[in-house]
Coordinates of C-alpha atoms and ligand atoms in Angstrom, one line a residue:
X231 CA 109.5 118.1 38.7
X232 CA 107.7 115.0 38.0
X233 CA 109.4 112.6 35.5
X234 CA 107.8 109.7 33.5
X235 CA 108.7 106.4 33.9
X236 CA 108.0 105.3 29.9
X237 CA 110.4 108.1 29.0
X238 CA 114.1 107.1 28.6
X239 CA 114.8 110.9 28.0
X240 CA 113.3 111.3 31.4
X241 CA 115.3 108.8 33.1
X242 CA 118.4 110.4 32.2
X243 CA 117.5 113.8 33.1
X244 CA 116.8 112.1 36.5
X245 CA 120.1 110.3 36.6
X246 CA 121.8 113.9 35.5
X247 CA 119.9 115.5 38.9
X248 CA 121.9 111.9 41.0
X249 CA 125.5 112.6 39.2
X250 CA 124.5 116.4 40.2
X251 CA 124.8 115.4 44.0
X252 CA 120.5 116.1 43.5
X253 CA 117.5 114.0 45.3
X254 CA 114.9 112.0 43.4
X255 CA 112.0 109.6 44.3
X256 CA 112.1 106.8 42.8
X257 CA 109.4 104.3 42.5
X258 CA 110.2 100.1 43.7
X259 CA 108.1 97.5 43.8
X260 CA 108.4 98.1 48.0
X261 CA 107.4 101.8 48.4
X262 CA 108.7 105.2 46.7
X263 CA 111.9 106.0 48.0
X264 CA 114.1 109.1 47.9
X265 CA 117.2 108.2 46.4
X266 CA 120.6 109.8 46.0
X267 CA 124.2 108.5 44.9
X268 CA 125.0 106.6 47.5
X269 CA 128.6 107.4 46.9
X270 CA 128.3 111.1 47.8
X271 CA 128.0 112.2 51.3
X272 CA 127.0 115.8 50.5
X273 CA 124.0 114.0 48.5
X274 CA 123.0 111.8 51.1
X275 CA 122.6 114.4 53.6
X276 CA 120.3 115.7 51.6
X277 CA 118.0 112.8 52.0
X278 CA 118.3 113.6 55.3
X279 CA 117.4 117.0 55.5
X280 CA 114.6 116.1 53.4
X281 CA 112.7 113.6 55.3
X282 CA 113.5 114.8 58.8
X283 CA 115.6 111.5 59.2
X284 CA 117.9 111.4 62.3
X285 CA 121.6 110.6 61.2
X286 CA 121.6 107.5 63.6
X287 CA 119.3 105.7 61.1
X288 CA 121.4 104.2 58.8
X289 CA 119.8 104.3 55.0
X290 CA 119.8 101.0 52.3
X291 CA 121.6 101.4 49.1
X292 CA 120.6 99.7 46.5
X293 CA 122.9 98.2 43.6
X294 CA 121.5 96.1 40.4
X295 CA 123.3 92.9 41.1
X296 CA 125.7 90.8 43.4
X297 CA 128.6 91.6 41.7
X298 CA 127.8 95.5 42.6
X299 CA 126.8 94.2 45.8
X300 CA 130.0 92.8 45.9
X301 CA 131.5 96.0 46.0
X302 CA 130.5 97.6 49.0
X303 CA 129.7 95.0 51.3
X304 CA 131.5 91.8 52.2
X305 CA 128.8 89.1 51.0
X306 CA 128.8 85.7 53.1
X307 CA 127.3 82.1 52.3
X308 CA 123.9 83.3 53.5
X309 CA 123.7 86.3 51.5
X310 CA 124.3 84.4 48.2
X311 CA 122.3 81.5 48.8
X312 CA 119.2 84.2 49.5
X313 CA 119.9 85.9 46.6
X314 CA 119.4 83.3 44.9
X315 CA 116.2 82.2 46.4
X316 CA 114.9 86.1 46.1
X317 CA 117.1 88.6 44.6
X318 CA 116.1 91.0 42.8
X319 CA 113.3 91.7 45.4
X320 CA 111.7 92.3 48.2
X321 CA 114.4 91.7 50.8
X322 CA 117.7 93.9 52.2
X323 CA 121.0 92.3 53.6
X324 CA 122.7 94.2 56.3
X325 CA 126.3 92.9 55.8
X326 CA 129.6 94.3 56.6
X327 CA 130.4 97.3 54.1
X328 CA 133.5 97.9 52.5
X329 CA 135.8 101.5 52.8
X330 CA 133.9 102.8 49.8
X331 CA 130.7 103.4 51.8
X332 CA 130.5 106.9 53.8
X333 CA 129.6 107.3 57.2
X334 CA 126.8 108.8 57.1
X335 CA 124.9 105.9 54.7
X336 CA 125.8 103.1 58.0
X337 CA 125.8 105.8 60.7
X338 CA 128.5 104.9 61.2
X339 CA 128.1 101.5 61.9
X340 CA 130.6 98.6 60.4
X341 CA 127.9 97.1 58.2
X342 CA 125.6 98.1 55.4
X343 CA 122.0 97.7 54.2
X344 CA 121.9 96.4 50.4
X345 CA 118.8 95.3 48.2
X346 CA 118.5 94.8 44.6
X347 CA 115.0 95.8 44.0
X348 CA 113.1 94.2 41.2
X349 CA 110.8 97.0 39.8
X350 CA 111.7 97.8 36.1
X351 CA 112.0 101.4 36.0
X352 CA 114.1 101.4 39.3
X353 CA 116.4 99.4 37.3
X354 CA 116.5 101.1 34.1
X355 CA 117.1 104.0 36.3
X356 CA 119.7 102.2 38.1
X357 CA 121.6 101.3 35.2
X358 CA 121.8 104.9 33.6
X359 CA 123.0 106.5 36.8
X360 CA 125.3 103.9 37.0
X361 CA 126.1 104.4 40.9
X362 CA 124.7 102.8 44.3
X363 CA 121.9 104.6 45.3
X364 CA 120.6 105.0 48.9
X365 CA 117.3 105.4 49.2
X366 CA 115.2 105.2 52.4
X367 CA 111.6 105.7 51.7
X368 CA 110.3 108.6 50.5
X369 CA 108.0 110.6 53.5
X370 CA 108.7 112.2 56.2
X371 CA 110.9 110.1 58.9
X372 CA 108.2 108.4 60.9
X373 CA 105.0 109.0 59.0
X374 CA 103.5 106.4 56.6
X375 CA 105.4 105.5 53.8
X376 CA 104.7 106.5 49.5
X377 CA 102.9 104.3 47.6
X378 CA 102.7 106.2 44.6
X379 CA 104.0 109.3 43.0
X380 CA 101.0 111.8 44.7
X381 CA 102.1 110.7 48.0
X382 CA 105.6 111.8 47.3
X383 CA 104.5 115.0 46.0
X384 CA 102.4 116.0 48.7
X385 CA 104.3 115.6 51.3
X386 CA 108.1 116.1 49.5
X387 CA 107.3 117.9 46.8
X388 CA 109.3 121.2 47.2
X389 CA 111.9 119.6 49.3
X390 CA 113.3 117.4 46.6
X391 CA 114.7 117.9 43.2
X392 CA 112.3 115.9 41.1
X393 CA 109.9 112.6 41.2
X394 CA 110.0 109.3 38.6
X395 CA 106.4 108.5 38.4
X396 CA 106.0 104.5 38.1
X397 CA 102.5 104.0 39.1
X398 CA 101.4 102.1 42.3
X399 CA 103.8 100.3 44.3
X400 CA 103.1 96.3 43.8
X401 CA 104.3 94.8 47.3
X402 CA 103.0 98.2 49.4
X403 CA 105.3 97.8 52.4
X404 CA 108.8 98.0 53.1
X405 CA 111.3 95.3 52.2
X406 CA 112.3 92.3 54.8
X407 CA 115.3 93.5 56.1
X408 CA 117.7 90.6 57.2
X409 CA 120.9 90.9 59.7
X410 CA 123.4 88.5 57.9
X411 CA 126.9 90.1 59.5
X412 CA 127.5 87.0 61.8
X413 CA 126.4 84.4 59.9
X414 CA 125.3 82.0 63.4
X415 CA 122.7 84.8 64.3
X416 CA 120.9 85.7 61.4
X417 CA 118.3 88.1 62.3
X418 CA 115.0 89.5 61.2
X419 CA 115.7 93.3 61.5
X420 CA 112.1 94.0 59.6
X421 CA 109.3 91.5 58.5
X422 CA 108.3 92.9 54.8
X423 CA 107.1 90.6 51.8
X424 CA 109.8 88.0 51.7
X425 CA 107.8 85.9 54.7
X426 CA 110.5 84.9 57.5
X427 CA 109.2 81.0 57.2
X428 CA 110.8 81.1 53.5
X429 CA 113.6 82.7 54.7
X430 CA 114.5 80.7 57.4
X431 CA 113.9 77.3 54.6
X432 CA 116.6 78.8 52.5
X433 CA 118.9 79.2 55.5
X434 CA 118.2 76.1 57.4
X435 CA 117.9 78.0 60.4
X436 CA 115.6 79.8 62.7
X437 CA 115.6 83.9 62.5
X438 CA 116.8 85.3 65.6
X439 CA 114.1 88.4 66.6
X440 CA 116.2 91.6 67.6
X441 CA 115.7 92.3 71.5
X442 CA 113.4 95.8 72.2
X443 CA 116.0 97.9 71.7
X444 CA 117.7 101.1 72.8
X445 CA 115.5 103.2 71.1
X446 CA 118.3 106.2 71.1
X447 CA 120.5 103.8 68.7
X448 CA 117.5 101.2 67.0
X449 CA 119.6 98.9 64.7
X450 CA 116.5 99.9 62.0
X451 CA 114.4 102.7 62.8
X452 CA 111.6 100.7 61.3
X453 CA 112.3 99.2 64.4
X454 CA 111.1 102.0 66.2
X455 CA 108.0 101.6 68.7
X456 CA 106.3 104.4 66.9
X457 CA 106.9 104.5 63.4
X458 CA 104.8 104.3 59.9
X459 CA 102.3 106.2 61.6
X460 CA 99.7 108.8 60.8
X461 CA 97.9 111.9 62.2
X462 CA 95.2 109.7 63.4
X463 CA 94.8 107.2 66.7
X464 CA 94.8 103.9 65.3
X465 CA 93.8 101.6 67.0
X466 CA 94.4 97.4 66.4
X467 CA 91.6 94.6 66.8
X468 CA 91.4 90.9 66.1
X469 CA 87.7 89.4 65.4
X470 CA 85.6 92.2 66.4
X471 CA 85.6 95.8 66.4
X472 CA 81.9 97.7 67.5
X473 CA 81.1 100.6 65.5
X474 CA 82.0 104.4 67.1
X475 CA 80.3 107.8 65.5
X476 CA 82.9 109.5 63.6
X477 CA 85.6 106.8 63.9
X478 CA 86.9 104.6 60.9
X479 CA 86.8 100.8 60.8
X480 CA 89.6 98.8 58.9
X481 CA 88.9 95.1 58.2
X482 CA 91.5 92.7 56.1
X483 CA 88.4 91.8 53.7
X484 CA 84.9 93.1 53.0
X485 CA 82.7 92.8 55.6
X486 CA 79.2 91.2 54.9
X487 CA 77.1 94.2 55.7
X488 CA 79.5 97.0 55.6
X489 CA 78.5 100.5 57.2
X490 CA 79.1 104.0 57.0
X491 CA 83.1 104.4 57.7
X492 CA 83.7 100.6 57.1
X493 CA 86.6 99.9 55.0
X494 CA 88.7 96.7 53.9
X495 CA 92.3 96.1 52.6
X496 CA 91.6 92.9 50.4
X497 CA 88.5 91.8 48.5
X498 CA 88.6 88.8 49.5
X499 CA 91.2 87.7 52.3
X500 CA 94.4 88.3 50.2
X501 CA 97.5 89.3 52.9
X502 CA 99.2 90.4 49.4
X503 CA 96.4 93.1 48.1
X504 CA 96.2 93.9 51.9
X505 CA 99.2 95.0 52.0
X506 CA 99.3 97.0 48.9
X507 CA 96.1 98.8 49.9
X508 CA 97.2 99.4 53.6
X509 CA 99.2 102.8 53.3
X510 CA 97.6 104.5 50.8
X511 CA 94.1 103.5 52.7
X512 CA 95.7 104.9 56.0
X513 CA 96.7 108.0 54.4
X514 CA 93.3 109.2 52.8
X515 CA 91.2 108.0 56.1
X516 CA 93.9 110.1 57.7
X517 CA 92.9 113.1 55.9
X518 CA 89.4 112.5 57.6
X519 CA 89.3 110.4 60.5
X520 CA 90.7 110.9 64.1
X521 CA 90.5 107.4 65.3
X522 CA 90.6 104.2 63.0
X523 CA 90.5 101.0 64.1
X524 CA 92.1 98.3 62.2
X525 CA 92.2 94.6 62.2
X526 CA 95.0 92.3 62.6
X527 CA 95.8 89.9 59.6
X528 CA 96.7 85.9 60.6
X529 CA 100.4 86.5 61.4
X530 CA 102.0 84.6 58.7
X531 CA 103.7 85.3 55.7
X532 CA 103.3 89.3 54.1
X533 CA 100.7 89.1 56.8
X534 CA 103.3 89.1 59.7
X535 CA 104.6 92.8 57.9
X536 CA 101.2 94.5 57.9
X537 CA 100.4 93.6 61.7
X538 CA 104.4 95.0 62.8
X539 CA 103.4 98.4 61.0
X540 CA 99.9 98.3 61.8
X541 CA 101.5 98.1 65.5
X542 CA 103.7 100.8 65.2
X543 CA 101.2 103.0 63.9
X544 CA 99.2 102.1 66.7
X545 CA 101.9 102.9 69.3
X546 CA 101.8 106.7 70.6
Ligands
AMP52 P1 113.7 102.9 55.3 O1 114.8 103.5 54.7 O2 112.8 103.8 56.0 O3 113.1 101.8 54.5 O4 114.5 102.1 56.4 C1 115.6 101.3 56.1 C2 116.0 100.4 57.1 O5 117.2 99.7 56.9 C3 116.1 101.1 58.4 O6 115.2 100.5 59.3 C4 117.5 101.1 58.7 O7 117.9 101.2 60.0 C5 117.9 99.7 58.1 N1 119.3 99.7 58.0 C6 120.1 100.3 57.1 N2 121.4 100.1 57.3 C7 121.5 99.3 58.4 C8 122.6 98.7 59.1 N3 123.8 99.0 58.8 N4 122.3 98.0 60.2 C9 121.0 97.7 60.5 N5 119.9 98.2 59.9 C10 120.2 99.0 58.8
MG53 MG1 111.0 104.6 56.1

């Protein structure tokens, strides 16, 4: 069932399917993601089940504001002083969780994953459910993520119980995900569009970068060496990439003199529009291209996020 975002009537129908125990994708101004009451372990199995997600990956829930943040996770000075630098947006605290929180949202773990996304209909929708939702995104665990409603529905369709529709996704890759449970080590668990030089401003300190890690128990699966990725080889270049029959090539902005199977993620050198064009471009050259080569942005601000998933996707 796919549900409009204009339509109130449709919101609640969807927020009836969440109080239900149901599943629904939900569109944020990250990616889609699949989203059930975070409250309700039988529901958030479901997400599981769905997606293919292993139950060590522990899933972000999602609450309106601090004061609901405030309710199932133990906030600290840095948390407060970046929400108010960012929140609502692009950008996840992992936090220690309060009782209230089951197991299988944190896998377990002590702490918990919270954003407060920014996108209007995730919010309206927010509000009329009234409950914490976790959401992880909305493909199948490992693939590329949704950046609009047909990407759900191709690949999630029949597994889930119905779709809000909100158009295009306006950041295009997954939210910065921050490690703020000791307070001395802040950490950058995932770059995403809150760049980790603005971050680091607002805390007066340097991010720490998670060592490789166990990849039997990653801290964040987008952590994973191989993750976001499609069907297709990809593989990464810098200045120059020489043609090859039959293979794609992926620049950050129009080339000059493009060719056949040329193809750009910005008009004209914007990280921002790169990002938002990078999944949705990966999926359709996906559906007919075995190799595509793709450049590297400069590695600073939302550019820092494309090159880690353009990385993973390049890593089989
Ligand atoms: P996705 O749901 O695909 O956007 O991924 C959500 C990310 O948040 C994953 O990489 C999770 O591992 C990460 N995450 C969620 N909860 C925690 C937690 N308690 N500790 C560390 N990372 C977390
Ligand atoms: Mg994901």
């Amino acid at each position: 069932m796919v549900f409009s975002a204009s339509q109130n009537s449709d919101l609640k129908k969807a927020a009836e399917i969440i109080l239900a125990g149901g599943i629904v994708a939900v569109p944020t101004e990250t990616v889609y993601g699949l989203a059930a009451n975070a409250l309700n372990p039988e529901a958030v199995r479901k997400i599981f089940m769905a997606k293919g997600r292993p139950f060590i990956d522990p899933l972000i829930v999602h609450v309106l504001d601090f004061a609901l943040l405030e309710k199932i996770a133990e906030p600290n000075e840095s948390a407060r002083r970046l929400y108010e630098a960012f929140c609502p947006g692009p950008i996840t605290f992992v936090l220690n969780k309060k009782p209230c929180i089951p197991d299988i949202v944190s896998a377990g773990k002590p702490t918990v994953a919270v954003r407060m996304p920014s996108h209007k209909t995730m919010r309206k929708f927010m509000e009329i459910a009234g409950v914490p939702l976790s959401a992880p995104s909305a493909n199948p665990f490992g693939y590329v993520s949704p950046t609009t409603a047909a990407h759900v529905e191709a690949q999630l369709g029949d597994k889930i119980d119905a779709i809000i529709d909100g158009g295009s996704c306006e950041c295009g890759v997954e939210s910065t995900i921050v490690m703020l449970s000791d307070e001395s080590r802040p950490m950058l668990l995932r770059p995403g569009p809150v760049p980790r030089a603005e971050i680091e401003k607002v805390l007066g300190k340097k991010l720490i970068d998670p060592k490789e890690k166990n990849p039997a128990h990653p801290t964040a699966p987008g952590m994973l060496k191989t993750h976001y990725s499609p069907r297709a080889k990809v593989v990464l270049f810098g200045d120059f990439c020489e043609a090859e029959e039959g293979a794609a090539r992926v620049f950050f902005t129009r080339p000059k003199n493009p060719q056949n199977g040329d193809f750009w993620l910005s008009e004209n050198s914007d990280p921002k529009e790169a990002a938002r064009n990078l999944f949705g471009l990966l999926r359709s050259l996906d559906c007919s291209y075995k190799k595509i080569f793709c450049q590297r942005l400069p590695n600073e601000g939302v550019g820092e996020a494309v090159n880690d998933r353009l990385s993973r996707a390049a890593e089989k």
